[in-house]
Coordinates of C-alpha atoms (C1' of nucleotides) and ligand atoms in Angstrom, one line a residue:
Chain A
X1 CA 25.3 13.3 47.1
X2 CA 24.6 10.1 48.8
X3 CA 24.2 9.6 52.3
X4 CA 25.0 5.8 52.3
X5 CA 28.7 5.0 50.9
X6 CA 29.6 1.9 48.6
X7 CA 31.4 -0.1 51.1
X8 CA 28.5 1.1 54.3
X9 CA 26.4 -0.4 51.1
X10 CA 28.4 -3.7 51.0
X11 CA 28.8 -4.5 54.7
X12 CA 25.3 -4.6 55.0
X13 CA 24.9 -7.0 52.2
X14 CA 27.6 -9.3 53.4
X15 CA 26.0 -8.8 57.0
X16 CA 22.8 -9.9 55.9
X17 CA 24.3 -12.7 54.2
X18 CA 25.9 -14.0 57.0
X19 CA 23.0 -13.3 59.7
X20 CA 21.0 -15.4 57.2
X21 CA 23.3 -18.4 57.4
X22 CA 21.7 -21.3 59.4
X23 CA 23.6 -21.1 63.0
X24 CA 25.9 -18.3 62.6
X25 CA 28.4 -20.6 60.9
X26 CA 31.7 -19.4 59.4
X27 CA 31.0 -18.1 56.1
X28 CA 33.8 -17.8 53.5
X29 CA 34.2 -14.4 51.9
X30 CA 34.1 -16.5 48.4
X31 CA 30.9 -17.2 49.3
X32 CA 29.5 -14.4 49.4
X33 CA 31.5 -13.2 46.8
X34 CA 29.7 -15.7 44.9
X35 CA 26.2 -15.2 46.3
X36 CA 25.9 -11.6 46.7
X37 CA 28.1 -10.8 43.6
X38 CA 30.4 -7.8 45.5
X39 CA 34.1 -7.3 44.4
X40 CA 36.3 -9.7 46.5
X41 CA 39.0 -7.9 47.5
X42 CA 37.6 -4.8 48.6
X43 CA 34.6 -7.0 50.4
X44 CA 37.6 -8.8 52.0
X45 CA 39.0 -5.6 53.7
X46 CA 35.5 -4.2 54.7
X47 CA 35.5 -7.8 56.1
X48 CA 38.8 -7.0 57.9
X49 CA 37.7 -3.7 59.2
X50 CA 34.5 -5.1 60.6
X51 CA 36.5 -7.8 62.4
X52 CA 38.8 -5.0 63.7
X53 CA 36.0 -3.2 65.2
X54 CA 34.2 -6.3 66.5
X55 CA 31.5 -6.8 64.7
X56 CA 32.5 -10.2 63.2
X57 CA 35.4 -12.7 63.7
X58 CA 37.9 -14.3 61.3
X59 CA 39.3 -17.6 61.6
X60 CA 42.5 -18.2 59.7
X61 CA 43.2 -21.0 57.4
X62 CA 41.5 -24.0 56.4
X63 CA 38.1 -24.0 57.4
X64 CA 38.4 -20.6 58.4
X65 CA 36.0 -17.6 57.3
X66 CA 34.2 -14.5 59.4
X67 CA 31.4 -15.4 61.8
X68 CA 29.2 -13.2 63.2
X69 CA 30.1 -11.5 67.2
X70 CA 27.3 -9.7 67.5
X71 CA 23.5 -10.7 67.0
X72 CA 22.1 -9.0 63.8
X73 CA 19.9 -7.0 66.0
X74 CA 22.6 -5.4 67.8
X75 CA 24.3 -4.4 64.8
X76 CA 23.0 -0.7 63.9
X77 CA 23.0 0.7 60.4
X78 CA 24.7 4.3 62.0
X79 CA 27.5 1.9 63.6
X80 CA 28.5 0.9 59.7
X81 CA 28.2 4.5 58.6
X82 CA 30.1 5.4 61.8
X83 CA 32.8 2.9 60.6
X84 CA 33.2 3.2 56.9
X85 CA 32.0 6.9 56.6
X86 CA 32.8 8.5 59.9
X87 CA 30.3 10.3 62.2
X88 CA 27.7 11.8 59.6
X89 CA 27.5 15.1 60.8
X90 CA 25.2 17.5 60.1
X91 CA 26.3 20.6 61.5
X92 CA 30.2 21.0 61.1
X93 CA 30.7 24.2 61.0
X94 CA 32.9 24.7 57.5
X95 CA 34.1 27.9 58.3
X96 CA 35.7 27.2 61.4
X97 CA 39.4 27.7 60.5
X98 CA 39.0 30.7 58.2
X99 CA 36.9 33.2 60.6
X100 CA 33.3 32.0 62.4
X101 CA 31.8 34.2 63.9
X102 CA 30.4 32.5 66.3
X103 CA 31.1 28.8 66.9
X104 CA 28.2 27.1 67.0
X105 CA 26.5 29.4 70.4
X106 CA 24.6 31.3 68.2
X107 CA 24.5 29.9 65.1
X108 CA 21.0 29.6 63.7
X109 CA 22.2 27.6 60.7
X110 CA 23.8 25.1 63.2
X111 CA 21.3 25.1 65.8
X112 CA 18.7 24.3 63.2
X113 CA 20.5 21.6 61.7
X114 CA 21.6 20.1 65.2
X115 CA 17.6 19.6 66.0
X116 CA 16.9 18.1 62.5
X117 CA 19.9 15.9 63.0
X118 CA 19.3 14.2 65.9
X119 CA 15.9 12.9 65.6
X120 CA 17.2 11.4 62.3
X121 CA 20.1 9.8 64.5
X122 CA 17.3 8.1 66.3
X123 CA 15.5 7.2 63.7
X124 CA 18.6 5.6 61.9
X125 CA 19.8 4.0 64.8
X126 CA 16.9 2.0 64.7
X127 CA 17.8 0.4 61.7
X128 CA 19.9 -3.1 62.3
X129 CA 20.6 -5.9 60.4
X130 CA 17.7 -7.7 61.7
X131 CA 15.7 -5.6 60.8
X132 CA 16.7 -5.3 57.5
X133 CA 16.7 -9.7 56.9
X134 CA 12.9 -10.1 56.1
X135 CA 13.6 -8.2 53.0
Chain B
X1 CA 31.4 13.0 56.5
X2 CA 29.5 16.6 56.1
X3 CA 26.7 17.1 55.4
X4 CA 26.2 20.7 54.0
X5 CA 29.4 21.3 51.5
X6 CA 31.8 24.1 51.5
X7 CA 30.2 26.1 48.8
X8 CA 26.5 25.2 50.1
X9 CA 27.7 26.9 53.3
X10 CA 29.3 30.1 52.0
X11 CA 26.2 30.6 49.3
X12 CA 24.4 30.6 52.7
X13 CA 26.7 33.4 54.5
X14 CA 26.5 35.4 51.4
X15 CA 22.8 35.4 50.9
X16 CA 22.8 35.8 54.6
X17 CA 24.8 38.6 54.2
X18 CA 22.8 40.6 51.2
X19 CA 20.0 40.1 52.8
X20 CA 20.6 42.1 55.6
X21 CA 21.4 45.1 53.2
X22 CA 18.7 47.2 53.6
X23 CA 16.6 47.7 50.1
X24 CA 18.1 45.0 48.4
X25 CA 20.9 46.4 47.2
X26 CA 23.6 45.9 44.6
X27 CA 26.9 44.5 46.5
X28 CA 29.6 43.8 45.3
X29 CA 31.8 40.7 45.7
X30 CA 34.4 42.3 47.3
X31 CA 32.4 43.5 50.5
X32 CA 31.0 40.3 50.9
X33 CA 34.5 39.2 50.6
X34 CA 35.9 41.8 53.1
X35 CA 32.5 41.3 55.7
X36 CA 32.1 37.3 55.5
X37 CA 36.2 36.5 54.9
X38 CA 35.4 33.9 52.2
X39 CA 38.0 33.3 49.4
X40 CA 37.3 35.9 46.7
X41 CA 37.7 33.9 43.6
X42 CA 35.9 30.8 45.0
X43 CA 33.2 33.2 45.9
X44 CA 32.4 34.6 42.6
X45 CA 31.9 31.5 41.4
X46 CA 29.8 30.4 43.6
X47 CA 27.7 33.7 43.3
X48 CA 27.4 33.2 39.3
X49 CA 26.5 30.3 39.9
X50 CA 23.6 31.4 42.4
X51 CA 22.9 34.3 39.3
X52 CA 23.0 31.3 36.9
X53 CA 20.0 29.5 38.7
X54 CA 18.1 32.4 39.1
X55 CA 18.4 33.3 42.8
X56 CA 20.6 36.7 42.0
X57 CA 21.2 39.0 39.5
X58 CA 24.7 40.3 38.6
X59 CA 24.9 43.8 37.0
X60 CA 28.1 44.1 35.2
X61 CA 30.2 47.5 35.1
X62 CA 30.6 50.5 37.0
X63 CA 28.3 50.4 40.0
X64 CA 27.7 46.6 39.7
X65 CA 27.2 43.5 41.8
X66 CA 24.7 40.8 42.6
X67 CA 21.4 41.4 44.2
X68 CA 18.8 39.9 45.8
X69 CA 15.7 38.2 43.1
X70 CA 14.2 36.1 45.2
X71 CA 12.9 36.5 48.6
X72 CA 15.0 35.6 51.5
X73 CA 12.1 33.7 52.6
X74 CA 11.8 32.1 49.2
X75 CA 15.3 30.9 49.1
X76 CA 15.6 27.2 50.6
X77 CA 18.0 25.6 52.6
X78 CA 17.7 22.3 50.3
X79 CA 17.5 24.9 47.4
X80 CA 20.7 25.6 47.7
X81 CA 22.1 21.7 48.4
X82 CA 20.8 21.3 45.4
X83 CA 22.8 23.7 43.5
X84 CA 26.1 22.9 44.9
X85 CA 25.7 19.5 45.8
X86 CA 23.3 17.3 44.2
X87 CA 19.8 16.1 45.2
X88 CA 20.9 15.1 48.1
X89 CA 20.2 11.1 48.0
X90 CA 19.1 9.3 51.4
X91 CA 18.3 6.1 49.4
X92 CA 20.5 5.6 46.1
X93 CA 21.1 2.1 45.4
X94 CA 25.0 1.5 45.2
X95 CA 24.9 -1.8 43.9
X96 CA 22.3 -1.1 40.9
X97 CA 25.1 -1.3 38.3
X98 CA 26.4 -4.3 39.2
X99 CA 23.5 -6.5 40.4
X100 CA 20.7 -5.3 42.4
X101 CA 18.6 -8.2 43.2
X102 CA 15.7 -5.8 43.7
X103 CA 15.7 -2.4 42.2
X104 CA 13.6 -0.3 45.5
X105 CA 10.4 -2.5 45.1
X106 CA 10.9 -4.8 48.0
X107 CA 14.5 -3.5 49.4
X108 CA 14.0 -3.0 53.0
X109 CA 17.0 -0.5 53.4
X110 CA 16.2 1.5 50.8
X111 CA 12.1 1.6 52.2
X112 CA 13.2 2.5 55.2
X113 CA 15.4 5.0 54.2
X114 CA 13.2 6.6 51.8
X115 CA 10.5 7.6 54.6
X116 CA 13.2 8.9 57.0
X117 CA 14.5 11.2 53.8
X118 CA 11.0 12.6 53.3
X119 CA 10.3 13.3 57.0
X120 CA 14.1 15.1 57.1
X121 CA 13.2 16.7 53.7
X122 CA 10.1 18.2 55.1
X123 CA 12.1 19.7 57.8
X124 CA 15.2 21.0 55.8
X125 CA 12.3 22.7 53.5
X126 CA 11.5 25.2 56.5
X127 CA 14.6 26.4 56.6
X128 CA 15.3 29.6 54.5
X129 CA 17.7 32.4 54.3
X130 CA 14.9 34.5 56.0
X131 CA 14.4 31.8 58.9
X132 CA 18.4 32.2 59.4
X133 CA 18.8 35.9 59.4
X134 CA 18.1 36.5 62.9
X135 CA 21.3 34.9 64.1
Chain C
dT1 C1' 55.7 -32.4 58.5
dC2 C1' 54.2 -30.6 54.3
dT3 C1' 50.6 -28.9 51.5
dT4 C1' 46.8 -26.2 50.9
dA5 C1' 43.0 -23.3 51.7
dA6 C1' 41.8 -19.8 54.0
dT7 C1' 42.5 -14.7 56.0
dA8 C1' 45.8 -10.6 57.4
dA9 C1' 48.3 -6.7 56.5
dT10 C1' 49.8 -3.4 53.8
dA11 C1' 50.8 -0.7 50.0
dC12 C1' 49.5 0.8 45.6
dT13 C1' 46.4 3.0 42.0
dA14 C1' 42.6 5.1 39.6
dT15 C1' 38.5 7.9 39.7
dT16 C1' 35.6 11.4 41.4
dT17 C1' 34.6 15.2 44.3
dT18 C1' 35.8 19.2 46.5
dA19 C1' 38.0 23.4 46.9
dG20 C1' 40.3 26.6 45.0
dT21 C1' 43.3 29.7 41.5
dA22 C1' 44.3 32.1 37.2
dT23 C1' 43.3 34.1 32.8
dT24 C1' 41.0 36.6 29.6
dA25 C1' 36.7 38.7 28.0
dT26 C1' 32.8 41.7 28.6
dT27 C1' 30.0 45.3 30.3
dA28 C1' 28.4 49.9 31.6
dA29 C1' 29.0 54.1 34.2
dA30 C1' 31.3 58.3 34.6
Chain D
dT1 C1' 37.9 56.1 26.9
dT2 C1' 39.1 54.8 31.3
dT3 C1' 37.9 52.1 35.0
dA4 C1' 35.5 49.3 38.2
dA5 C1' 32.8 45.9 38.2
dT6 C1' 31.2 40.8 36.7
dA7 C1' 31.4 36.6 33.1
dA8 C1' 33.2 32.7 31.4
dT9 C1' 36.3 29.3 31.2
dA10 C1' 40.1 26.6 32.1
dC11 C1' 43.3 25.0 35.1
dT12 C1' 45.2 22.8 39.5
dA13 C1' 45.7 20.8 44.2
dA14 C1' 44.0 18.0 47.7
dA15 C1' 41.0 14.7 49.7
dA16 C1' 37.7 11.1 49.5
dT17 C1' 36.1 7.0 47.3
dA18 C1' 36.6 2.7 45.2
dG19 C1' 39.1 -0.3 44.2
dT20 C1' 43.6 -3.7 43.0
dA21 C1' 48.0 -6.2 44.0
dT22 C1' 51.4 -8.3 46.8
dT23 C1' 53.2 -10.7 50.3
dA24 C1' 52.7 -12.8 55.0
dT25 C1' 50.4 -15.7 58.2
dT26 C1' 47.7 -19.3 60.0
dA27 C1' 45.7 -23.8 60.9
dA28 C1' 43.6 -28.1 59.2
dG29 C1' 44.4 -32.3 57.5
dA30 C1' 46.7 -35.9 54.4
Ligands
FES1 S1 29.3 29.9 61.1 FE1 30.5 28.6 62.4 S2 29.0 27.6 63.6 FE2 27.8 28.8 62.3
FES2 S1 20.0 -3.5 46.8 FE1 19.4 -2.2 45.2 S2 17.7 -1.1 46.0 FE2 18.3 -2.4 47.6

DNA sequence: TCTTAATAATACTATTTTAGTATTATTAAA
DNA sequence: TTTAATAATACTAAAATAGTATTATTAAGA
């Protein structure tokens, strides 16, 4: 079971790529295609997604490429998760629609896992890009 | 995206469940079935699979059902995560296959990761089927 | 204005994991 | 020897994951 996905795994290689470009210049997705060796198409819609949600911008045709909107440091490794993966939760309850006994007031299980899970959230959310570029 | 799987979470009900029997006794799958309302089939397997590893015992025939080997206090969260899910895997690299410029030595994501899984993994650890029995 | 080099959008597909069902065999008590 | 239990195994359906393919759009620049 892995708790980062393929494409959570490639945004932050082409996000560290790009924060590593002199000047936050357009970057083609070739190019990092080239450098960083990921699949192109399926970089080109994680590209796509991550302009969607803001985190970069894409400039159609000639000349064009994805620039970076927000400064590496204020791009969080749970935001990626959050946006390729959906919210990681720890404490669904899985049993909800067939009989729980007790939604989540009560629920050691849960209750456990709720405390466990957020001091990993802020421990993860202070992971960002710039903090992963030295590397 | 869950973290604790389907069967992980009905292997805990059950345990939960036989625990509670007083004297650890035999019970069969179909109590648990009628008790917890968890899909019978689905259920058994899960349970042989629980027998397999060595955390019940299944008594075939007349009178039979699983018990209780280990401890409820002995029987780990993660224990079980394992069983049904795979280690779970806080730092796998996803790009290993296809060129990972720097297998772990020297990947900051992965470093970072791998101490926030050990801390978490320390904490999971304390949870047991004993620790959840009060609930 | 036309060509061209770029991304956008969308739909398709293949693989793996998850969740479950069905069938047949085995066992041991009564 | 019947019967109430599990064992073992194979099958299937649905969802998530990891891609690929196709066609449209855009804007620079000759
Ligand atoms: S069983 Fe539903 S929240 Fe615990
Ligand atoms: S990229 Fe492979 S370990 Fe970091």
């Amino acid at each position: 079971m892995n708790f980062i996905s393929r494409d959570t795994d490639y945004a932050v290689r082409a996000l560290i790529y790009m924060a590593r470009q002199p000047k936050a210049e357009v970057v083609t997705v070739d190019d990092i295609v080239k450098k960083e060796r990921l699949p192109e198409r399926f970089l080109r819609r994680i590209l796509q997604k991550l302009a969607r949600k803001g985190f970069l911008a894409s400039n159609k045709g000639k000349g064009g490429g994805f620039s970076l909107v927000r400064s590496p440091g204020g791009i969080r490794l749970t935001d990626l998760m959050e946006t390729f993966q959906g919210k990681m939760n720890l404490t669904n309850c899985l049993l909800k629609g067939r009989i729980c006994p007790n939604v989540m007031r009560g629920c050691l299980l849960r209750k456990k896992l709720r405390a466990i899970g957020k001091e990993l959230d802020n421990k993860l959310n202070k992971i960002t890009i710039a903090s992963l570029m030295k590397g």
